[in-house]
Amino acid sequence: MKLFEDFTVKFGCNLSLIGKNIINKSGRIFLLNKNLLKYSKMNFLYAGLYLGKIKKDKIFPSLYLLSILSKIKSNKVIVDDKAAWLVICGRDIFGERILKVEGSTKKGNLVLVLNTYDECLGYGKIIHDLDKKPKQNEVFIENLLDIGDFLRRES
Amino acid sequence: MNKKDFFIKRYKQLGWDFVDANPKQAIRINTCNIEPEKLLIRLKKIGVKLIEIPFLKNAFWINKSRVSLGATAEYLLGFYSIQDAASQIPVSTFTKLRRKKVLDACAAPGGKTVQLANFMDNTGVIVAIDMSKKRLIALINHLERCHVKNSVVFHLDARQTSVLNIKFDRILIDAPCSGNFTVDNNWFNRRTIEDIKQNAILQRELLTKCVNSLNDHGEIVYSTCSLEPEENELNMDWAIRNLNLKIEKIDCFGEEGVKNVYGKKLHSSVTRCKRIWPGKTQGFFICKLRKKW
């Protein structure tokens, strides 16, 4: 699970999965509690909590994994209500909509996007240093995944 | 007689005068993910007006809404599920779900699986199976969205439950059925009595196989959203006569099951079933069964 741990470092996190019941089913990664462990050898489609998938050594995190990361020390931004709605619609984030920044502000880093209730809506890539003064409608964070994905994947 | 009149006459014989029902959309709060009071404040803030459903806990009808309830941040974060009031009843009739081993035998699209997980406080285990892989995708999305922690999902026909080699404490059979006119505008034209009889055969097969995977002191809750007695009271009457089961009394919204079906007298305990005619909710049928001792 080193790949996953390395991935979380990109958010400025130090998440350890050592000692956790992590199961890899054809590249899809699940976190099982002890009651579910006995099913781990069976041919299941889904079990416990889905953490994401690994494809060609690349990590595609689940929204649950992002929500775990948002509860520990990590790069995160809190956005206003309008931006929170636009994020769910799959849109990028304008600099002037960012209310608070924690962790790295540097261009190129990954950052979790939270609403004003401190709930993780997704993550993105910083494309302008976050300490720079934004111009109007200037995109600071490129949206890479958001909770609106639950709607888009079914349509 | 046209098809609609044919079915309406059947309902009249069962004691119900047909009314064209249009049930209000309903939600159920996933209390594992948010405190109900907090969610209610948030929904009010975004323009959702709710009416408490008197016969359920943490469930509300949508009176008015400025937003689409299936596209809010609160929904996408798994704080509530959209689930018709009547379809929330079957899971609520189980006794003591915490730490139990539960089979959700016809689980997709997963509304009741998430409800089970919530009622179990994510303890124990839910084995969720369904024969339709396509519908299982919707189930998996539900589980992921609502952060369900205690389920394992298999692509499996409930008639093959024995291959799991597990004895369950609780089994939910929300059986595939003919549905009813409140969920399908063209229902009266599409359905025939032959369809209904075919479904009844399948439902008996499901019951027969699932009973073999039930612990001696376990419970089965059988439900359908069909109004047709062949899929409901007649199946329950058959089950208690052939599968060594008895019907348990349940305390929930709905009318007594019908004891006299088109002249055929059924076992008196069939009245312990609950039949919900369409109105404020969609139509539903619920029965709780245990093994006889």
Short mmCIF file of C-alpha atoms in Angstrom, two decimals:
data_model
loop_
_atom_site.label_atom_id
_atom_site.label_comp_id
_atom_site.label_asym_id
_atom_site.label_seq_id
_atom_site.Cartn_x
_atom_site.Cartn_y
_atom_site.Cartn_z
CA MET A 1 0.00 0.00 0.00
CA LYS A 2 3.05 2.19 -0.35
CA LEU A 3 1.57 3.68 -3.54
CA PHE A 4 -1.42 4.92 -1.58
CA GLU A 5 0.70 6.30 1.25
CA ASP A 6 2.96 8.06 -1.29
CA PHE A 7 -0.12 9.52 -2.95
CA THR A 8 -1.33 11.04 0.31
CA VAL A 9 2.06 12.75 0.77
CA LYS A 10 1.11 14.92 -2.23
CA PHE A 11 -1.56 16.43 0.04
CA GLY A 12 1.00 17.07 2.77
CA CYS A 13 -0.42 14.10 4.73
CA ASN A 14 1.27 11.33 6.61
CA LEU A 15 -1.32 8.56 6.40
CA SER A 16 -0.18 5.13 7.52
CA LEU A 17 -2.11 2.06 6.37
CA ILE A 18 0.18 -0.36 8.24
CA GLY A 19 -1.85 -2.79 10.32
CA LYS A 20 -5.08 -1.97 8.49
CA ASN A 21 -7.01 -4.69 6.68
CA ILE A 22 -6.46 -3.53 3.13
CA ILE A 23 -7.59 -5.77 0.29
CA ASN A 24 -6.64 -5.33 -3.35
CA LYS A 25 -9.28 -6.77 -5.71
CA SER A 26 -8.03 -6.40 -9.28
CA GLY A 27 -6.60 -2.96 -8.54
CA ARG A 28 -9.57 -1.78 -6.48
CA ILE A 29 -8.59 -1.15 -2.88
CA PHE A 30 -10.91 -1.78 0.09
CA LEU A 31 -10.54 -1.21 3.79
CA LEU A 32 -12.27 -4.02 5.71
CA ASN A 33 -13.23 -4.20 9.37
CA LYS A 34 -12.53 -7.44 11.23
CA ASN A 35 -16.05 -8.81 10.66
CA LEU A 36 -15.58 -8.57 6.90
CA LEU A 37 -12.10 -10.11 6.80
CA LYS A 38 -13.45 -13.64 6.45
CA TYR A 39 -15.03 -12.65 3.13
CA SER A 40 -11.81 -11.23 1.73
CA LYS A 41 -10.92 -14.40 -0.18
CA MET A 42 -14.36 -14.64 -1.76
CA ASN A 43 -15.19 -13.21 -5.15
CA PHE A 44 -16.90 -10.02 -3.97
CA LEU A 45 -17.67 -6.93 -6.03
CA TYR A 46 -17.41 -4.48 -3.17
CA ALA A 47 -16.71 -4.68 0.56
CA GLY A 48 -16.19 -2.37 3.50
CA LEU A 49 -14.90 1.05 2.55
CA TYR A 50 -13.59 1.75 -0.93
CA LEU A 51 -10.33 3.68 -0.90
CA GLY A 52 -9.75 3.97 -4.64
CA LYS A 53 -8.12 2.13 -7.50
CA ILE A 54 -4.64 1.60 -8.85
CA LYS A 55 -4.23 1.59 -12.61
CA LYS A 56 -0.77 1.42 -14.20
CA ASP A 57 0.82 2.54 -10.92
CA LYS A 58 -1.43 5.60 -10.80
CA ILE A 59 -3.80 6.22 -7.89
CA PHE A 60 -7.43 7.22 -8.37
CA PRO A 61 -8.63 8.05 -4.86
CA SER A 62 -12.18 7.51 -3.68
CA LEU A 63 -14.16 10.35 -2.18
CA TYR A 64 -14.09 8.46 1.13
CA LEU A 65 -10.27 8.45 1.15
CA LEU A 66 -10.32 12.20 0.51
CA SER A 67 -12.70 12.70 3.41
CA ILE A 68 -10.29 10.78 5.69
CA LEU A 69 -7.41 12.98 4.55
CA SER A 70 -9.44 16.12 5.16
CA LYS A 71 -9.73 15.18 8.85
CA ILE A 72 -5.97 15.04 9.36
CA LYS A 73 -3.19 17.54 8.70
CA SER A 74 -3.27 18.14 4.93
CA ASN A 75 -3.33 20.78 2.19
CA LYS A 76 -6.85 22.13 2.10
CA VAL A 77 -8.88 25.11 1.08
CA ILE A 78 -12.27 26.18 2.35
CA VAL A 79 -14.41 27.75 -0.36
CA ASP A 80 -17.56 29.87 -0.15
CA ASP A 81 -21.06 28.52 -0.83
CA LYS A 82 -21.13 29.57 -4.48
CA ALA A 83 -17.81 27.88 -5.23
CA ALA A 84 -18.93 24.79 -3.26
CA TRP A 85 -21.90 24.46 -5.59
CA LEU A 86 -19.74 24.99 -8.69
CA VAL A 87 -17.27 22.36 -7.47
CA ILE A 88 -20.08 19.80 -7.24
CA CYS A 89 -20.94 20.71 -10.83
CA GLY A 90 -17.37 19.78 -11.80
CA ARG A 91 -16.06 23.35 -12.19
CA ASP A 92 -12.65 24.75 -11.28
CA ILE A 93 -12.22 27.17 -8.37
CA PHE A 94 -11.69 30.91 -8.71
CA GLY A 95 -9.14 32.48 -6.39
CA GLU A 96 -11.58 35.02 -4.94
CA ARG A 97 -13.87 32.19 -3.75
CA ILE A 98 -11.23 30.71 -1.45
CA LEU A 99 -11.93 31.68 2.16
CA LYS A 100 -9.13 29.86 3.97
CA VAL A 101 -5.98 27.90 3.14
CA GLU A 102 -4.18 25.28 5.26
CA GLY A 103 -0.92 23.57 4.35
CA SER A 104 0.92 24.19 1.10
CA THR A 105 0.01 27.12 -1.11
CA LYS A 106 2.43 26.20 -3.90
CA LYS A 107 1.52 25.73 -7.56
CA GLY A 108 1.57 22.07 -8.64
CA ASN A 109 0.56 20.61 -5.25
CA LEU A 110 -2.67 18.75 -4.62
CA VAL A 111 -5.25 20.26 -2.32
CA LEU A 112 -8.50 19.09 -0.74
CA VAL A 113 -11.54 21.29 -1.28
CA LEU A 114 -13.86 21.79 1.68
CA ASN A 115 -17.11 23.69 2.17
CA THR A 116 -17.78 26.03 5.09
CA TYR A 117 -18.97 23.02 7.16
CA ASP A 118 -15.44 21.51 6.84
CA GLU A 119 -16.78 18.70 4.61
CA CYS A 120 -14.60 17.44 1.81
CA LEU A 121 -16.14 18.04 -1.62
CA GLY A 122 -13.21 16.77 -3.67
CA TYR A 123 -9.66 17.64 -4.59
CA GLY A 124 -7.75 19.60 -7.15
CA LYS A 125 -4.39 20.82 -8.35
CA ILE A 126 -3.10 24.26 -7.41
CA ILE A 127 -2.39 26.13 -10.64
CA HIS A 128 -1.49 29.53 -9.14
CA ASP A 129 0.26 29.99 -5.81
CA LEU A 130 -2.57 30.43 -3.33
CA ASP A 131 -0.90 33.35 -1.55
CA LYS A 132 -1.04 35.39 -4.78
CA LYS A 133 -3.77 38.05 -4.99
CA PRO A 134 -6.43 36.72 -7.38
CA LYS A 135 -7.84 38.62 -10.35
CA GLN A 136 -11.57 38.35 -11.02
CA ASN A 137 -12.61 34.87 -12.24
CA GLU A 138 -9.03 33.61 -12.21
CA VAL A 139 -8.86 29.85 -11.73
CA PHE A 140 -6.55 28.94 -8.85
CA ILE A 141 -7.45 25.27 -8.43
CA GLU A 142 -8.19 22.80 -11.18
CA ASN A 143 -10.95 20.39 -10.11
CA LEU A 144 -9.74 16.77 -10.40
CA LEU A 145 -12.54 14.94 -8.56
CA ASP A 146 -15.65 16.04 -6.66
CA ILE A 147 -18.71 14.49 -5.02
CA GLY A 148 -20.82 15.37 -8.09
CA ASP A 149 -19.11 12.34 -9.58
CA PHE A 150 -21.79 10.21 -7.88
CA LEU A 151 -24.36 11.84 -10.16
CA ARG A 152 -22.24 11.90 -13.31
CA ARG A 153 -21.23 8.23 -13.10
CA GLU A 154 -24.89 7.12 -13.15
CA SER A 155 -25.96 9.32 -16.06
CA MET B 1 -63.58 -5.14 -19.47
CA ASN B 2 -60.35 -3.23 -20.02
CA LYS B 3 -57.18 -4.16 -18.15
CA LYS B 4 -57.39 -1.30 -15.70
CA ASP B 5 -60.99 -2.15 -14.79
CA PHE B 6 -59.97 -5.79 -14.37
CA PHE B 7 -57.37 -4.91 -11.72
CA ILE B 8 -59.54 -2.26 -10.06
CA LYS B 9 -62.27 -4.87 -9.64
CA ARG B 10 -59.75 -7.23 -8.03
CA TYR B 11 -58.71 -4.51 -5.56
CA LYS B 12 -62.36 -3.82 -4.74
CA GLN B 13 -62.82 -7.51 -3.93
CA LEU B 14 -59.90 -7.21 -1.52
CA GLY B 15 -61.59 -4.27 0.18
CA TRP B 16 -59.97 -1.24 -1.45
CA ASP B 17 -61.65 1.41 -3.59
CA PHE B 18 -59.18 2.55 -6.24
CA VAL B 19 -57.84 6.08 -5.99
CA ASP B 20 -55.22 7.54 -8.26
CA ALA B 21 -52.39 8.10 -5.80
CA ASN B 22 -49.43 10.38 -6.28
CA PRO B 23 -47.23 9.89 -3.20
CA LYS B 24 -44.92 12.68 -2.07
CA GLN B 25 -41.18 12.16 -2.41
CA ALA B 26 -39.62 11.11 0.89
CA ILE B 27 -36.18 11.10 2.46
CA ARG B 28 -34.56 9.11 5.27
CA ILE B 29 -31.72 10.61 7.30
CA ASN B 30 -28.57 8.52 7.53
CA THR B 31 -28.01 9.14 11.22
CA CYS B 32 -24.58 7.44 11.12
CA ASN B 33 -23.38 10.37 9.00
CA ILE B 34 -25.11 13.42 10.48
CA GLU B 35 -27.25 14.43 13.43
CA PRO B 36 -30.85 14.86 12.20
CA GLU B 37 -31.23 18.33 13.77
CA LYS B 38 -28.17 19.61 11.90
CA LEU B 39 -29.40 18.25 8.57
CA LEU B 40 -32.87 19.72 9.04
CA ILE B 41 -31.39 23.19 9.59
CA ARG B 42 -29.25 22.85 6.47
CA LEU B 43 -32.09 21.63 4.28
CA LYS B 44 -34.29 24.49 5.48
CA LYS B 45 -31.51 26.92 4.59
CA ILE B 46 -31.42 25.70 0.98
CA GLY B 47 -35.19 25.89 0.61
CA VAL B 48 -36.40 22.37 1.38
CA LYS B 49 -39.67 22.23 3.33
CA LEU B 50 -40.28 18.91 5.05
CA ILE B 51 -43.17 17.15 6.76
CA GLU B 52 -42.32 14.54 9.39
CA ILE B 53 -43.62 11.06 8.51
CA PRO B 54 -45.59 10.07 11.62
CA PHE B 55 -45.04 6.32 11.38
CA LEU B 56 -41.25 6.37 10.79
CA LYS B 57 -38.18 7.68 12.59
CA ASN B 58 -35.92 10.27 10.97
CA ALA B 59 -38.00 10.22 7.78
CA PHE B 60 -39.71 13.13 6.04
CA TRP B 61 -41.92 13.89 3.10
CA ILE B 62 -40.81 16.71 0.83
CA ASN B 63 -43.50 19.37 0.97
CA LYS B 64 -41.71 21.90 -1.25
CA SER B 65 -38.20 22.29 -2.52
CA ARG B 66 -36.27 24.90 -4.45
CA VAL B 67 -33.55 22.35 -5.22
CA SER B 68 -33.37 18.86 -6.65
CA LEU B 69 -33.09 16.55 -3.64
CA GLY B 70 -30.86 14.15 -5.55
CA ALA B 71 -28.23 16.77 -6.32
CA THR B 72 -27.54 18.62 -3.08
CA ALA B 73 -24.17 18.50 -1.31
CA GLU B 74 -25.99 16.96 1.66
CA TYR B 75 -27.26 14.10 -0.52
CA LEU B 76 -23.90 13.57 -2.24
CA LEU B 77 -22.20 13.47 1.18
CA GLY B 78 -24.52 10.62 2.20
CA PHE B 79 -26.47 12.53 4.85
CA TYR B 80 -29.83 11.32 3.55
CA SER B 81 -31.32 8.89 1.08
CA ILE B 82 -34.35 9.38 -1.14
CA GLN B 83 -36.68 6.52 -0.30
CA ASP B 84 -40.46 6.23 -0.48
CA ALA B 85 -42.10 6.14 2.96
CA ALA B 86 -43.62 2.67 2.48
CA SER B 87 -40.35 1.19 1.27
CA GLN B 88 -38.69 2.34 4.51
CA ILE B 89 -41.02 0.13 6.55
CA PRO B 90 -39.69 -3.42 5.87
CA VAL B 91 -36.23 -2.81 7.40
CA SER B 92 -37.82 -1.06 10.39
CA THR B 93 -39.74 -4.24 11.31
CA PHE B 94 -36.64 -6.33 12.13
CA THR B 95 -35.84 -6.73 15.81
CA LYS B 96 -32.33 -5.95 17.08
CA LEU B 97 -30.20 -5.49 14.01
CA ARG B 98 -26.98 -4.38 15.72
CA ARG B 99 -24.10 -6.87 15.41
CA LYS B 100 -26.26 -9.29 13.41
CA LYS B 101 -25.36 -11.15 10.23
CA VAL B 102 -27.89 -9.95 7.66
CA LEU B 103 -28.63 -11.12 4.13
CA ASP B 104 -30.13 -8.57 1.76
CA ALA B 105 -31.28 -11.11 -0.80
CA CYS B 106 -32.47 -8.87 -3.65
CA ALA B 107 -30.41 -5.85 -2.70
CA ALA B 108 -30.12 -3.63 -5.78
CA PRO B 109 -30.47 -0.67 -6.17
CA GLY B 110 -29.50 -0.49 -2.50
CA GLY B 111 -31.84 1.93 -0.70
CA LYS B 112 -32.73 -0.71 1.88
CA THR B 113 -29.11 -1.93 2.17
CA VAL B 114 -28.03 1.56 3.23
CA GLN B 115 -31.01 1.69 5.61
CA LEU B 116 -29.96 -1.67 7.13
CA ALA B 117 -26.40 -0.39 7.64
CA ASN B 118 -27.76 2.71 9.33
CA PHE B 119 -30.08 0.72 11.61
CA MET B 120 -27.12 -1.57 12.44
CA ASP B 121 -24.89 1.45 13.22
CA ASN B 122 -22.45 -0.13 10.76
CA THR B 123 -21.92 -3.07 13.13
CA GLY B 124 -22.24 -6.77 12.17
CA VAL B 125 -22.25 -7.74 8.52
CA ILE B 126 -24.60 -7.21 5.59
CA VAL B 127 -24.20 -9.61 2.71
CA ALA B 128 -25.89 -7.87 -0.21
CA ILE B 129 -26.60 -9.93 -3.31
CA ASP B 130 -28.47 -9.41 -6.54
CA MET B 131 -28.72 -11.25 -9.82
CA SER B 132 -28.46 -8.07 -11.94
CA LYS B 133 -24.88 -6.85 -12.29
CA LYS B 134 -26.10 -3.62 -13.89
CA ARG B 135 -28.30 -2.81 -10.90
CA LEU B 136 -25.46 -3.71 -8.54
CA ILE B 137 -23.54 -0.70 -9.87
CA ALA B 138 -26.27 1.55 -8.45
CA LEU B 139 -26.09 -0.36 -5.17
CA ILE B 140 -22.32 0.07 -4.94
CA ASN B 141 -22.63 3.80 -5.65
CA HIS B 142 -25.16 4.05 -2.82
CA LEU B 143 -22.85 2.23 -0.40
CA GLU B 144 -19.88 4.40 -1.36
CA ARG B 145 -21.82 7.67 -1.18
CA CYS B 146 -23.23 6.82 2.27
CA HIS B 147 -19.90 5.51 3.65
CA VAL B 148 -21.38 2.12 4.53
CA LYS B 149 -18.70 0.14 6.35
CA ASN B 150 -20.24 -3.24 7.11
CA SER B 151 -21.35 -4.67 3.77
CA VAL B 152 -19.99 -7.12 1.25
CA VAL B 153 -21.56 -7.34 -2.20
CA PHE B 154 -21.79 -10.40 -4.44
CA HIS B 155 -23.23 -10.86 -7.89
CA LEU B 156 -25.47 -13.78 -7.01
CA ASP B 157 -29.00 -15.02 -7.56
CA ALA B 158 -30.74 -15.31 -4.17
CA ARG B 159 -31.81 -18.83 -5.19
CA GLN B 160 -28.12 -19.76 -4.88
CA THR B 161 -27.62 -18.29 -1.42
CA SER B 162 -26.46 -21.68 -0.12
CA VAL B 163 -23.15 -21.36 -2.03
CA LEU B 164 -22.15 -18.68 0.49
CA ASN B 165 -22.33 -21.33 3.22
CA ILE B 166 -23.43 -18.76 5.79
CA LYS B 167 -26.30 -18.88 8.27
CA PHE B 168 -27.92 -15.49 8.71
CA ASP B 169 -29.65 -13.94 11.72
CA ARG B 170 -31.82 -11.73 9.55
CA ILE B 171 -32.85 -12.03 5.91
CA LEU B 172 -34.54 -9.30 3.90
CA ILE B 173 -36.33 -10.57 0.80
CA ASP B 174 -37.52 -7.45 -0.98
CA ALA B 175 -38.64 -9.67 -3.79
CA PRO B 176 -38.71 -8.79 -7.49
CA CYS B 177 -42.40 -8.20 -8.18
CA SER B 178 -44.96 -6.81 -10.59
CA GLY B 179 -44.81 -3.37 -8.98
CA ASN B 180 -47.86 -1.16 -8.90
CA PHE B 181 -49.46 1.71 -10.77
CA THR B 182 -47.96 4.43 -8.55
CA VAL B 183 -44.44 3.66 -9.76
CA ASP B 184 -45.31 3.00 -13.41
CA ASN B 185 -47.79 5.18 -15.34
CA ASN B 186 -48.38 2.44 -17.87
CA TRP B 187 -48.70 -0.34 -15.29
CA PHE B 188 -52.28 -1.39 -16.10
CA ASN B 189 -51.50 -1.81 -19.79
CA ARG B 190 -48.22 -3.63 -19.27
CA ARG B 191 -49.26 -6.18 -16.67
CA THR B 192 -51.19 -9.42 -17.06
CA ILE B 193 -52.29 -11.99 -14.54
CA GLU B 194 -49.80 -14.41 -16.13
CA ASP B 195 -46.88 -12.06 -15.25
CA ILE B 196 -48.11 -11.94 -11.72
CA LYS B 197 -48.30 -15.73 -11.46
CA GLN B 198 -44.77 -16.03 -12.88
CA ASN B 199 -43.47 -13.59 -10.29
CA ALA B 200 -45.24 -15.52 -7.55
CA ILE B 201 -43.42 -18.70 -8.61
CA LEU B 202 -40.06 -16.92 -8.49
CA GLN B 203 -40.89 -15.45 -5.09
CA ARG B 204 -41.68 -18.91 -3.69
CA GLU B 205 -38.35 -20.18 -5.00
CA LEU B 206 -36.57 -17.27 -3.30
CA LEU B 207 -38.32 -17.97 -0.01
CA THR B 208 -37.56 -21.69 -0.18
CA LYS B 209 -33.83 -21.19 -0.79
CA CYS B 210 -33.41 -18.34 1.69
CA VAL B 211 -35.04 -20.29 4.52
CA ASN B 212 -32.19 -22.80 4.24
CA SER B 213 -29.73 -20.03 5.05
CA LEU B 214 -31.64 -18.73 8.08
CA ASN B 215 -30.44 -19.35 11.63
CA ASP B 216 -32.90 -21.31 13.76
CA HIS B 217 -33.89 -18.20 15.72
CA GLY B 218 -33.54 -15.83 12.79
CA GLU B 219 -36.11 -13.61 11.10
CA ILE B 220 -37.10 -13.12 7.48
CA VAL B 221 -38.82 -9.97 6.34
CA TYR B 222 -40.54 -10.48 3.00
CA SER B 223 -41.78 -7.46 1.09
CA THR B 224 -43.01 -6.46 -2.34
CA CYS B 225 -44.37 -3.28 -3.88
CA SER B 226 -47.05 -5.35 -5.60
CA LEU B 227 -50.74 -5.06 -4.70
CA GLU B 228 -51.54 -8.50 -6.07
CA PRO B 229 -52.41 -11.17 -3.47
CA GLU B 230 -50.70 -13.92 -5.52
CA GLU B 231 -47.36 -12.24 -4.72
CA ASN B 232 -48.32 -11.42 -1.15
CA GLU B 233 -50.89 -13.12 1.12
CA LEU B 234 -51.16 -16.24 -1.06
CA ASN B 235 -47.37 -16.64 -1.01
CA MET B 236 -47.26 -16.18 2.77
CA ASP B 237 -50.06 -18.70 3.23
CA TRP B 238 -48.09 -21.14 1.06
CA ALA B 239 -44.86 -20.42 3.01
CA ILE B 240 -46.33 -21.21 6.42
CA ARG B 241 -47.87 -24.42 5.09
CA ASN B 242 -44.77 -25.63 3.22
CA LEU B 243 -41.61 -24.10 4.70
CA ASN B 244 -42.09 -24.64 8.43
CA LEU B 245 -42.42 -20.91 8.99
CA LYS B 246 -44.77 -18.84 11.09
CA ILE B 247 -45.88 -15.24 10.63
CA GLU B 248 -44.90 -12.79 13.34
CA LYS B 249 -47.00 -9.84 14.38
CA ILE B 250 -45.51 -6.54 13.28
CA ASP B 251 -46.35 -3.12 14.60
CA CYS B 252 -46.17 -0.73 11.68
CA PHE B 253 -48.23 1.44 9.35
CA GLY B 254 -50.64 -0.45 7.10
CA GLU B 255 -53.76 -2.58 7.09
CA GLU B 256 -54.08 -6.24 8.05
CA GLY B 257 -53.26 -8.76 5.37
CA VAL B 258 -56.32 -10.09 3.54
CA LYS B 259 -57.56 -13.45 4.87
CA ASN B 260 -60.13 -14.17 2.21
CA VAL B 261 -58.70 -13.84 -1.30
CA TYR B 262 -61.30 -14.17 -4.06
CA GLY B 263 -63.17 -16.82 -2.07
CA LYS B 264 -60.08 -18.71 -0.90
CA LYS B 265 -59.73 -18.76 2.91
CA LEU B 266 -56.13 -18.37 4.07
CA HIS B 267 -54.46 -19.21 7.39
CA SER B 268 -55.68 -16.78 10.06
CA SER B 269 -52.12 -15.59 10.81
CA VAL B 270 -51.96 -13.98 7.35
CA THR B 271 -53.76 -11.03 8.95
CA ARG B 272 -50.48 -10.31 10.79
CA CYS B 273 -48.99 -9.21 7.46
CA LYS B 274 -49.29 -5.54 6.52
CA ARG B 275 -50.80 -4.35 3.29
CA ILE B 276 -50.33 -0.71 2.35
CA TRP B 277 -52.68 0.55 -0.32
CA PRO B 278 -51.43 3.51 -2.41
CA GLY B 279 -52.23 6.92 -1.00
CA LYS B 280 -49.75 8.99 0.99
CA THR B 281 -47.19 6.30 0.13
CA GLN B 282 -46.86 3.89 -2.74
CA GLY B 283 -48.38 0.43 -2.37
CA PHE B 284 -46.47 -2.16 -0.32
CA PHE B 285 -46.77 -5.52 1.38
CA ILE B 286 -44.69 -6.63 4.38
CA CYS B 287 -44.54 -9.89 6.30
CA LYS B 288 -42.17 -11.05 9.04
CA LEU B 289 -41.49 -14.78 9.30
CA ARG B 290 -39.70 -17.07 11.74
CA LYS B 291 -39.01 -20.78 11.81
CA LYS B 292 -41.60 -22.87 13.67
CA TRP B 293 -40.46 -24.75 16.81
#
